[in-house]
Amino acid sequence: MDEVAAAIADPVRRRILELLRDRQLTAGRIAEHFEISRPAISRHLRVLRESGLVRDAVVGRERHYQLDPAHFGDLIRWLSQFDQSERWERRFDALETEVHRTRRERRTGGSPYPKERTA
Amino acid sequence: MDEVAAAIADPVRRRILELLRDRQLTAGRIAEHFEISRPAISRHLRVLRESGLVRDAVVGRERHYQLDPAHFGDLIRWLSQFDQSERWERRFDALETEVHRTRRERRTGGSPYPKERTA
DNA sequence: CGGAAGCGTAACCGGTGGGTTACATATTCT
DNA sequence: AGAATATGTAACCCACCGGTTACGCTTCCG
């Protein structure tokens, strides 16, 4: 996971990941989006490869790069442990209580909002 | 968000964040957990402070550090866009709307699916 | 076969990051 | 007031990172 964090720290590598988000690209196509030299891109791609965030497939003289979404999970989970204030918990709690309330109402045959309806 | 990614890239800083996960600590207490010199820790703390991941409160001659969970969200969301499996956001949304629809229908006495509307 | 195309690696180089020691500053204790 | 405590800053050093140019290896194509 250390490699993933390091890989993500560089802005060029982050842009590469964004480029690969929904399409597959060759090294050359990726390089076209940047001003820096192709060897520089090549090394960024190696870092991404070794971190596991990206996989490559050799096709003739080209190399097709694509995301490997599996390796994002570890870092996401690590970060999430600090993010207890994020609304997930609250949304979950809200949904949970709503479901329970609905079940209770079904059981007792009462209407959804007890106070506004008697029979 | 660039600063956050850079802050997280260092293993010492990641351990500091873990230390601060559920308790508040002074700079000295934090430094006790590491072999490196205190000035080194002090600079790591500055990086964390400037990235917004951590806040400090001066108490006498001590500085109490604590997490600022708000700033983790941006990076988490950015990472999540790549992780399809972590795509339970969509599943959750679907479940949420489903539950709400069910309750609404019960309340109005309508049938489960609008297209079957009795009228 | 021979040149062009597509990529990666090697060697080099300047800037930055993270470590250290020495020092400055503010607060607490006696 | 003066010593000890808690912490940050400054100056310095070395290792690593990210950039460049030069080069090597395959693969495609005339």
Coordinates of C-alpha atoms (C1' of nucleotides) in Angstrom, one line a residue:
Chain A
M1 CA 0.0 0.0 0.0
D2 CA 3.0 2.2 0.5
E3 CA 3.7 2.0 -3.2
V4 CA 0.1 3.0 -4.0
A5 CA 0.3 6.0 -1.8
A6 CA 3.6 7.0 -3.4
A7 CA 2.2 6.4 -6.9
I8 CA -0.7 8.7 -6.3
A9 CA 1.4 11.5 -4.8
D10 CA 2.5 12.6 -8.3
P11 CA 0.1 14.9 -10.3
V12 CA 1.2 13.5 -13.6
R13 CA 0.5 9.9 -12.5
R14 CA -2.9 11.0 -11.2
R15 CA -3.8 12.5 -14.5
I16 CA -2.7 9.3 -16.2
L17 CA -5.0 7.3 -14.0
E18 CA -7.9 9.7 -14.9
L19 CA -7.1 9.1 -18.6
L20 CA -7.3 5.4 -18.1
R21 CA -10.5 5.6 -16.0
D22 CA -12.9 4.5 -18.7
R23 CA -10.8 3.7 -21.7
Q24 CA -7.7 1.6 -22.5
L25 CA -4.7 3.5 -24.0
T26 CA -1.3 2.8 -25.5
A27 CA 1.8 4.4 -24.0
G28 CA 2.0 6.7 -27.0
R29 CA -1.6 7.9 -26.7
I30 CA -1.1 8.6 -23.0
A31 CA 2.1 10.6 -23.8
E32 CA 0.2 12.8 -26.3
H33 CA -1.7 14.4 -23.4
F34 CA 1.5 15.7 -21.7
E35 CA 4.2 18.1 -22.6
I36 CA 7.0 16.1 -21.0
S37 CA 9.1 13.6 -22.9
R38 CA 8.0 10.1 -23.6
P39 CA 10.7 8.4 -21.5
A40 CA 9.4 10.5 -18.6
I41 CA 5.9 9.1 -19.2
S42 CA 7.4 5.6 -19.6
R43 CA 8.8 5.8 -16.1
H44 CA 5.6 7.1 -14.6
L45 CA 3.9 4.1 -16.2
R46 CA 6.4 1.8 -14.7
V47 CA 5.8 3.3 -11.2
L48 CA 2.0 2.8 -11.8
R49 CA 2.6 -0.7 -13.0
E50 CA 4.8 -1.7 -10.0
S51 CA 2.2 -0.2 -7.6
G52 CA -0.4 -2.5 -9.2
L53 CA -2.7 0.3 -10.1
V54 CA -2.2 -0.4 -13.8
R55 CA -1.7 -3.4 -15.9
D56 CA -0.3 -3.5 -19.4
A57 CA -0.7 -5.9 -22.4
V58 CA 1.8 -6.1 -25.2
V59 CA 0.1 -5.9 -28.6
G60 CA 2.7 -6.0 -31.3
R61 CA 4.9 -3.1 -30.8
E62 CA 2.4 -1.3 -28.7
R63 CA 1.6 -1.5 -25.0
H64 CA -2.0 -1.2 -24.0
Y65 CA -2.5 0.1 -20.5
Q66 CA -5.5 -0.3 -18.4
L67 CA -6.5 0.3 -14.7
D68 CA -6.5 -2.5 -12.2
P69 CA -9.2 -1.3 -9.9
A70 CA -8.6 -3.9 -7.3
H71 CA -5.6 -2.2 -5.8
F72 CA -7.4 1.1 -5.0
G73 CA -9.4 -0.6 -2.3
D74 CA -6.7 -0.9 0.3
L75 CA -5.9 2.8 0.3
I76 CA -9.6 3.7 0.2
R77 CA -10.3 1.6 3.2
W78 CA -7.2 2.9 5.0
L79 CA -8.4 6.5 4.4
S80 CA -12.0 5.7 5.4
Q81 CA -11.0 4.9 8.9
F82 CA -10.4 8.6 9.5
D83 CA -13.4 9.8 7.7
Q84 CA -16.0 8.9 10.3
S85 CA -17.7 12.2 9.8
E86 CA -18.5 11.5 6.2
R87 CA -22.2 11.1 5.7
W88 CA -22.2 7.4 5.0
E89 CA -22.8 6.5 8.6
R90 CA -25.5 9.1 8.9
R91 CA -27.2 8.0 5.7
F92 CA -27.0 4.4 6.8
D93 CA -28.4 5.2 10.2
A94 CA -31.2 7.2 8.6
L95 CA -32.1 4.4 6.2
E96 CA -31.9 1.8 8.9
T97 CA -34.3 3.6 11.2
E98 CA -36.6 4.2 8.3
V99 CA -36.7 0.5 7.4
H100 CA -37.3 -0.5 11.0
R101 CA -40.1 2.0 11.4
T102 CA -41.7 0.6 8.2
R103 CA -41.5 -2.9 9.5
R104 CA -42.9 -2.0 12.9
E105 CA -45.8 -0.2 11.2
R106 CA -46.5 -3.2 9.0
R107 CA -46.5 -5.5 12.0
T108 CA -49.0 -3.4 14.0
G109 CA -51.0 -2.5 11.0
G110 CA -50.7 1.1 11.9
S111 CA -50.4 3.8 9.3
P112 CA -47.0 5.2 8.3
Y113 CA -47.4 8.3 10.4
P114 CA -49.3 7.3 13.6
K115 CA -50.2 10.8 14.7
E116 CA -51.9 11.8 11.4
R117 CA -54.1 8.8 10.9
T118 CA -56.1 6.7 13.3
A119 CA -58.0 4.1 11.3
Chain B
M1 CA -5.9 17.8 -2.7
D2 CA -2.4 17.7 -4.0
E3 CA -1.1 18.4 -0.6
V4 CA -3.2 15.7 1.0
A5 CA -1.9 13.1 -1.5
A6 CA 1.7 14.2 -0.8
A7 CA 1.1 14.2 3.0
I8 CA -0.1 10.7 2.9
A9 CA 2.8 9.4 0.7
D10 CA 5.1 9.3 3.7
P11 CA 5.0 6.3 6.0
V12 CA 5.9 8.3 9.1
R13 CA 3.1 10.7 8.5
R14 CA 0.7 7.9 7.9
R15 CA 1.6 6.4 11.3
I16 CA 1.1 9.8 12.9
L17 CA -2.4 9.9 11.5
E18 CA -3.1 6.4 12.8
L19 CA -1.9 7.5 16.3
L20 CA -4.3 10.5 16.2
R21 CA -7.2 8.4 14.9
D22 CA -9.0 8.1 18.2
R23 CA -7.1 10.2 20.6
Q24 CA -5.5 13.7 20.8
L25 CA -1.8 13.9 21.4
T26 CA 0.9 16.5 22.0
A27 CA 3.9 16.8 19.7
G28 CA 6.0 15.2 22.4
R29 CA 3.7 12.2 22.9
I30 CA 3.7 11.7 19.1
A31 CA 7.5 11.8 18.9
E32 CA 7.8 9.1 21.6
H33 CA 6.5 6.6 19.1
F34 CA 9.4 7.1 16.7
E35 CA 13.1 6.7 16.5
I36 CA 13.8 9.8 14.5
S37 CA 14.6 13.2 16.1
R38 CA 12.0 15.6 17.3
P39 CA 12.6 18.3 14.8
A40 CA 11.9 15.7 12.1
I41 CA 8.6 15.0 13.7
S42 CA 7.9 18.7 14.0
R43 CA 8.3 19.1 10.3
H44 CA 6.1 16.1 9.5
L45 CA 3.5 17.7 11.7
R46 CA 3.8 20.9 9.8
V47 CA 3.2 19.1 6.5
L48 CA 0.1 17.5 8.0
R49 CA -1.1 20.8 9.4
E50 CA -0.6 22.6 6.0
S51 CA -2.4 19.8 4.2
G52 CA -5.4 20.3 6.5
L53 CA -5.5 16.7 7.7
V54 CA -4.5 17.8 11.2
R55 CA -5.3 20.7 13.5
D56 CA -3.3 21.9 16.5
A57 CA -4.3 23.8 19.6
V58 CA -1.7 25.5 21.8
V59 CA -2.1 24.7 25.4
G60 CA 0.6 26.4 27.5
R61 CA 3.9 25.2 26.2
E62 CA 2.3 22.1 24.6
R63 CA 0.7 21.7 21.2
H64 CA -2.2 19.3 21.1
Y65 CA -2.8 17.7 17.7
Q66 CA -5.9 16.2 16.5
L67 CA -7.3 14.9 13.2
D68 CA -9.5 17.1 10.9
P69 CA -11.5 14.4 9.3
A70 CA -13.1 16.8 6.8
H71 CA -10.1 16.8 4.5
F72 CA -10.0 13.1 3.8
G73 CA -13.2 13.2 1.9
D74 CA -11.9 14.7 -1.3
L75 CA -9.1 12.1 -1.8
I76 CA -11.5 9.3 -0.9
R77 CA -14.0 10.4 -3.5
W78 CA -11.2 10.9 -6.1
L79 CA -10.0 7.3 -5.5
S80 CA -13.5 5.9 -5.5
Q81 CA -14.1 6.8 -9.1
F82 CA -11.6 4.1 -10.1
D83 CA -12.8 1.3 -7.8
Q84 CA -15.8 -0.3 -9.4
S85 CA -16.1 -2.7 -6.6
E86 CA -16.2 0.1 -4.2
R87 CA -19.2 1.3 -6.2
W88 CA -21.6 0.5 -3.5
E89 CA -22.5 4.1 -3.6
R90 CA -24.8 3.3 -6.5
R91 CA -26.2 0.2 -4.8
F92 CA -26.8 2.3 -1.7
D93 CA -28.5 5.0 -3.7
A94 CA -30.7 2.4 -5.3
L95 CA -31.6 0.9 -2.0
E96 CA -32.4 4.3 -0.5
T97 CA -34.8 5.3 -3.2
E98 CA -36.4 1.9 -3.1
V99 CA -37.1 2.2 0.7
H100 CA -38.4 5.8 0.3
R101 CA -40.7 4.7 -2.5
T102 CA -42.1 1.9 -0.5
R103 CA -42.8 4.2 2.4
R104 CA -44.4 6.8 0.2
E105 CA -46.6 4.3 -1.4
R106 CA -47.8 2.9 1.9
R107 CA -48.5 6.4 3.1
T108 CA -50.6 7.3 0.0
G109 CA -52.2 3.8 -0.1
G110 CA -51.0 3.5 -3.7
S111 CA -49.9 0.2 -5.3
P112 CA -46.2 -0.7 -5.3
Y113 CA -45.6 0.3 -8.9
P114 CA -46.9 3.6 -10.2
K115 CA -47.7 2.2 -13.7
E116 CA -50.4 -0.1 -12.1
R117 CA -52.0 3.0 -10.7
T118 CA -55.7 2.3 -9.9
A119 CA -57.0 5.8 -10.3
Chain C
dC1 C1' 16.0 -6.9 -46.2
dG2 C1' 16.1 -2.4 -44.4
dG3 C1' 14.0 1.7 -42.5
dA4 C1' 10.4 3.6 -39.6
dA5 C1' 7.4 3.3 -35.6
dG6 C1' 6.5 2.3 -30.7
dC7 C1' 8.5 1.7 -26.1
dG8 C1' 11.6 0.9 -22.7
dT9 C1' 16.3 1.6 -20.3
dA10 C1' 20.7 4.0 -19.2
dA11 C1' 23.3 7.8 -17.8
dC12 C1' 23.2 12.2 -16.2
dC13 C1' 21.6 16.4 -13.5
dG14 C1' 19.1 19.8 -10.8
dG15 C1' 15.6 20.3 -7.2
dT16 C1' 13.3 18.6 -3.3
dG17 C1' 12.4 15.8 0.8
dG18 C1' 13.6 14.0 5.0
dG19 C1' 17.1 13.4 8.3
dT20 C1' 20.5 15.6 11.7
dT21 C1' 22.5 19.2 15.0
dA22 C1' 22.4 23.8 16.9
dC23 C1' 19.6 27.4 18.3
dA24 C1' 15.4 30.5 19.5
dT25 C1' 11.1 31.1 21.9
dA26 C1' 7.6 30.6 25.2
dT27 C1' 5.9 28.5 29.4
dT28 C1' 6.2 26.1 33.9
dC29 C1' 8.6 25.1 38.2
dT30 C1' 11.4 26.2 42.3
Chain D
dA1 C1' 14.6 35.5 38.6
dG2 C1' 16.6 31.5 36.8
dA3 C1' 16.6 26.6 35.4
dA4 C1' 14.1 23.1 33.1
dT5 C1' 10.5 21.7 29.7
dA6 C1' 8.0 21.7 25.3
dT7 C1' 8.3 22.9 20.7
dG8 C1' 9.4 25.1 16.5
dT9 C1' 13.0 27.1 13.1
dA10 C1' 17.5 27.4 10.6
dA11 C1' 21.3 25.6 8.3
dC12 C1' 23.2 21.8 6.4
dC13 C1' 23.7 17.2 4.0
dC14 C1' 22.6 13.2 1.3
dA15 C1' 19.4 10.2 -1.1
dC16 C1' 15.8 10.0 -4.1
dC17 C1' 12.7 11.8 -7.8
dG18 C1' 11.5 13.5 -12.0
dG19 C1' 13.1 15.6 -16.0
dT20 C1' 16.2 15.3 -20.3
dT21 C1' 19.0 13.2 -24.2
dA22 C1' 21.1 9.1 -26.3
dC23 C1' 20.5 4.5 -27.3
dG24 C1' 18.7 -0.4 -27.8
dC25 C1' 15.2 -3.7 -28.9
dT26 C1' 11.0 -5.4 -31.3
dT27 C1' 7.5 -5.1 -34.6
dC28 C1' 5.4 -3.4 -38.8
dC29 C1' 5.7 -2.2 -43.7
dG30 C1' 7.7 -1.0 -48.3

